[in-house]
PDB file of N, CA and C in Angstrom:
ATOM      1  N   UNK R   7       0.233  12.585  -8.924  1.00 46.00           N
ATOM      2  CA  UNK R   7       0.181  11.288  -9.595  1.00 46.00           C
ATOM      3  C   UNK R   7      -1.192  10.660  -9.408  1.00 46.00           C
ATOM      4  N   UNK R   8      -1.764   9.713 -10.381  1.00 53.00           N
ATOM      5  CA  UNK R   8      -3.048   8.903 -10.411  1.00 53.00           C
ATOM      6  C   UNK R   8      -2.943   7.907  -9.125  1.00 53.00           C
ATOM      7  N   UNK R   9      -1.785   7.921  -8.683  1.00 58.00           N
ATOM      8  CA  UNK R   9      -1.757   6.649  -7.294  1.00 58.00           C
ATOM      9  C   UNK R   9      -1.888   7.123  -5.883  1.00 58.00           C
ATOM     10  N   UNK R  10      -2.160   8.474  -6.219  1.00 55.00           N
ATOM     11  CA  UNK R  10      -2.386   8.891  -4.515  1.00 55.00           C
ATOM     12  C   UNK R  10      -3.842   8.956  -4.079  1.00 55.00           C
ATOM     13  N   UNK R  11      -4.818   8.361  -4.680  1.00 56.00           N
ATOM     14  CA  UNK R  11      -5.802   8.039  -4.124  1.00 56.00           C
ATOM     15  C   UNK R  11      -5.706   6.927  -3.036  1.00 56.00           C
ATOM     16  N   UNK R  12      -4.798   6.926  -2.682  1.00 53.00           N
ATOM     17  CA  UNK R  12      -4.839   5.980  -1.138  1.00 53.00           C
ATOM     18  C   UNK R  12      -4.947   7.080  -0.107  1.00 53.00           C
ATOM     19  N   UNK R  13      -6.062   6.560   0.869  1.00 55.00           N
ATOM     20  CA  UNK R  13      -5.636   7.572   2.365  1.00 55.00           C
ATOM     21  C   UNK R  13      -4.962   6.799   3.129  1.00 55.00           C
ATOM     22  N   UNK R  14      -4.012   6.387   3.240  1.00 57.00           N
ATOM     23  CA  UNK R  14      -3.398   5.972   4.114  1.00 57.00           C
ATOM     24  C   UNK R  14      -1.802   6.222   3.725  1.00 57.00           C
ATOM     25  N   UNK R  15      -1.241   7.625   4.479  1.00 60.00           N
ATOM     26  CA  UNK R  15      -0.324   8.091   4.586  1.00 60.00           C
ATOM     27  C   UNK R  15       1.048   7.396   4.179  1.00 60.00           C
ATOM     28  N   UNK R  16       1.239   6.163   5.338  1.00 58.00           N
ATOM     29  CA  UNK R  16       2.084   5.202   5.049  1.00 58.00           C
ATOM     30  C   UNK R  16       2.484   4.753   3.634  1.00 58.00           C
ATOM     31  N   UNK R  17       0.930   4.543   3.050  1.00 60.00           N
ATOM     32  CA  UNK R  17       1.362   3.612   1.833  1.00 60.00           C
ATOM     33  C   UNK R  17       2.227   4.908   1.094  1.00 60.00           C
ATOM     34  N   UNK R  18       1.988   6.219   0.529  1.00 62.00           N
ATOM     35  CA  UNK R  18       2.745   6.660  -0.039  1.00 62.00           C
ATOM     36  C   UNK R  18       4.216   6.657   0.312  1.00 62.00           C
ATOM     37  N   UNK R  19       4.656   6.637   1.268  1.00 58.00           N
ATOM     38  CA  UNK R  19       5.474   6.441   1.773  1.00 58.00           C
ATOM     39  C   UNK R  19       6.416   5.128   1.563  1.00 58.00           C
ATOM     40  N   UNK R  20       5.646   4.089   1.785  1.00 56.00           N
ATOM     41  CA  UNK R  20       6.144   2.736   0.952  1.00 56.00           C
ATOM     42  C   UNK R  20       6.359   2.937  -0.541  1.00 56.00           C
ATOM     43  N   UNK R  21       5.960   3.960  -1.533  1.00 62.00           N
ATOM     44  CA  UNK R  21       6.072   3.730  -2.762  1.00 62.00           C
ATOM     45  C   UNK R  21       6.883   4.228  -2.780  1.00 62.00           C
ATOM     46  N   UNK R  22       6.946   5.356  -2.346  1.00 59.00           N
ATOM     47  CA  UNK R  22       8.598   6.002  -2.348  1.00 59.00           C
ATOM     48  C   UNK R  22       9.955   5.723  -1.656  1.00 59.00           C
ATOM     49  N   UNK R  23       9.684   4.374  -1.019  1.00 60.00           N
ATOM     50  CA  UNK R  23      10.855   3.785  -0.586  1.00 60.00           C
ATOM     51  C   UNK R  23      11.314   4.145   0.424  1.00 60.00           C
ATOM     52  N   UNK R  24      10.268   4.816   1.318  1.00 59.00           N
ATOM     53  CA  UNK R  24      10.784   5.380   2.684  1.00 59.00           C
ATOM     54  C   UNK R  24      10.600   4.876   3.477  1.00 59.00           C
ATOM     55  N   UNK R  25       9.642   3.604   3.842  1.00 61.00           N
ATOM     56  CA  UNK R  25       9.565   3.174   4.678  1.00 61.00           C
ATOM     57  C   UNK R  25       8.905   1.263   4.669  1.00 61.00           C
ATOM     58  N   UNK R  26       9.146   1.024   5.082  1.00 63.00           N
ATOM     59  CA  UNK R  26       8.412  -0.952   5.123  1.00 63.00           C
ATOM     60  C   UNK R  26       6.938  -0.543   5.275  1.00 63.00           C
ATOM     61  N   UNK R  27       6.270  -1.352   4.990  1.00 65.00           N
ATOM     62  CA  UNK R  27       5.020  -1.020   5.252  1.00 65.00           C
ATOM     63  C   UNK R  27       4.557  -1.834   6.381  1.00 65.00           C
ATOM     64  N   UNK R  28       3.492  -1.493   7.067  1.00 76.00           N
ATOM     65  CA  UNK R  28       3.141  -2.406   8.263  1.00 76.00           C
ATOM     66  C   UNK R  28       1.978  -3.318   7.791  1.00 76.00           C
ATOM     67  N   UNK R  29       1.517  -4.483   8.492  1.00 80.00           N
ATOM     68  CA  UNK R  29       0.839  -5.138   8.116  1.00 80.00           C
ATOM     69  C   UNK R  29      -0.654  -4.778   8.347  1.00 80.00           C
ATOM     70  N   UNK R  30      -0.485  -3.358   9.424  1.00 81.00           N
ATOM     71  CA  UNK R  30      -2.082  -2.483   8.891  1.00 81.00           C
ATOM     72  C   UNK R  30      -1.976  -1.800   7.551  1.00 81.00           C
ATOM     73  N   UNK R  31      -1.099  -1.258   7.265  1.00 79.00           N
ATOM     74  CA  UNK R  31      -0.640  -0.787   5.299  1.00 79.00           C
ATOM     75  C   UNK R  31      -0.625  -1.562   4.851  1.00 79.00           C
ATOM     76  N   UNK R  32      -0.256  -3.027   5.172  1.00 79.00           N
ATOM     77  CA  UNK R  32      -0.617  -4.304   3.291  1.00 79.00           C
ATOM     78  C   UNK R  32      -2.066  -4.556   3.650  1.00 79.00           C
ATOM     79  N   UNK R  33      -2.490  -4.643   4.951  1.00 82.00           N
ATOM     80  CA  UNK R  33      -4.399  -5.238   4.896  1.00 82.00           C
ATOM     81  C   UNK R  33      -5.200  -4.395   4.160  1.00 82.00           C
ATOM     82  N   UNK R  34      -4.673  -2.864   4.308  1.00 82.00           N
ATOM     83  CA  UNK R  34      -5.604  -1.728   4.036  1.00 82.00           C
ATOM     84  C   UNK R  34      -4.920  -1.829   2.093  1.00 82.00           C
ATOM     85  N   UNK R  35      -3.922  -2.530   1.558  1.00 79.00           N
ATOM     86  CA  UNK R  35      -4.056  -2.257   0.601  1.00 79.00           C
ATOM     87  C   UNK R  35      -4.171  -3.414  -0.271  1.00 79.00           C
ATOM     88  N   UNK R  36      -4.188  -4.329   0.235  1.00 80.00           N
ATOM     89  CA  UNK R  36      -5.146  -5.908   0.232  1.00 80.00           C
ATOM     90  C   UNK R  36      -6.354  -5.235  -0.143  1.00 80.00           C
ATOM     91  N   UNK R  37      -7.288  -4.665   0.473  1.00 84.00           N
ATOM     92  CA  UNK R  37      -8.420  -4.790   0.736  1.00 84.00           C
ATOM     93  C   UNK R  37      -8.879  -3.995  -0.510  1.00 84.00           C
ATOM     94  N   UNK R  38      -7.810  -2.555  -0.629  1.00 83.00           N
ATOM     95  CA  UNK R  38      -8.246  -1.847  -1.651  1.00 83.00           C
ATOM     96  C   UNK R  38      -7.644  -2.361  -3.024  1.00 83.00           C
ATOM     97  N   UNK R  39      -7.019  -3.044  -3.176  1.00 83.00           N
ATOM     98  CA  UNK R  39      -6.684  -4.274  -4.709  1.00 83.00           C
ATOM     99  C   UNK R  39      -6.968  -5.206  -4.900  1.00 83.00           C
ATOM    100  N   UNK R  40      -7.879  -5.808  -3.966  1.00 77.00           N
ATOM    101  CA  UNK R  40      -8.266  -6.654  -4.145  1.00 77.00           C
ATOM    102  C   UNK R  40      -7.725  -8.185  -3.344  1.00 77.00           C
ATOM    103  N   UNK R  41      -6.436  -8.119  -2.777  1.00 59.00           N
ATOM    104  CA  UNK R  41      -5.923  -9.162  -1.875  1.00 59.00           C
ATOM    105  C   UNK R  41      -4.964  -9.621  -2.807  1.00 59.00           C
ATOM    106  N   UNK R  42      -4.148  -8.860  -4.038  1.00 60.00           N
ATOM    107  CA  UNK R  42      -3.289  -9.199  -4.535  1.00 60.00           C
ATOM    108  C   UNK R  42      -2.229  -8.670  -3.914  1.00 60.00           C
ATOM    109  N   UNK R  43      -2.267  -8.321  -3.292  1.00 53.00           N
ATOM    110  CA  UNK R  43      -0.668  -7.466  -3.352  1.00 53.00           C
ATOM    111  C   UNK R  43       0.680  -8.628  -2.860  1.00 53.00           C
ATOM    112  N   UNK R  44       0.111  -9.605  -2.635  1.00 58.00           N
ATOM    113  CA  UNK R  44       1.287 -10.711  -1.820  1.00 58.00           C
ATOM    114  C   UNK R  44       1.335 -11.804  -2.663  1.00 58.00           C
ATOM    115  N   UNK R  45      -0.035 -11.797  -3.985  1.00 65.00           N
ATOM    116  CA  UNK R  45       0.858 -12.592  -4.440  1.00 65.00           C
ATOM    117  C   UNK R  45       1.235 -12.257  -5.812  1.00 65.00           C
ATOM    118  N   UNK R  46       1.269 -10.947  -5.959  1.00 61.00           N
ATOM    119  CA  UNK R  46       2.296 -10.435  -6.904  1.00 61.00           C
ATOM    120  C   UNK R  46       3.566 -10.299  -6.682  1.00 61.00           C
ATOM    121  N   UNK R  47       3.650  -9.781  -5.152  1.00 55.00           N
ATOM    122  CA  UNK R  47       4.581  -9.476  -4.869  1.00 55.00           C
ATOM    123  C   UNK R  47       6.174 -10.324  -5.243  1.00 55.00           C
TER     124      UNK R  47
END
């Protein structure tokens, strides 16, 4: 898939519903979207 350009293991893992993500996985994906991810959420 075009969305696995994340290195950070976890996050795939969050997309697939396997796991919560930690708040080192939302900073690291804050950082790489830009700091939307919370308030899309």
């Amino acid at each position: 898939s075009e969305r696995s350009g994340y290195s950070i293991p976890s996050i795939s893992d969050w997309e697939c519903g396997r796991e919560v993500p930690s708040e080192r996985a939302i900073a690291a994906l804050e950082a790489a979207l830009g700091t939307k991810l919370r308030e899309e959420a």
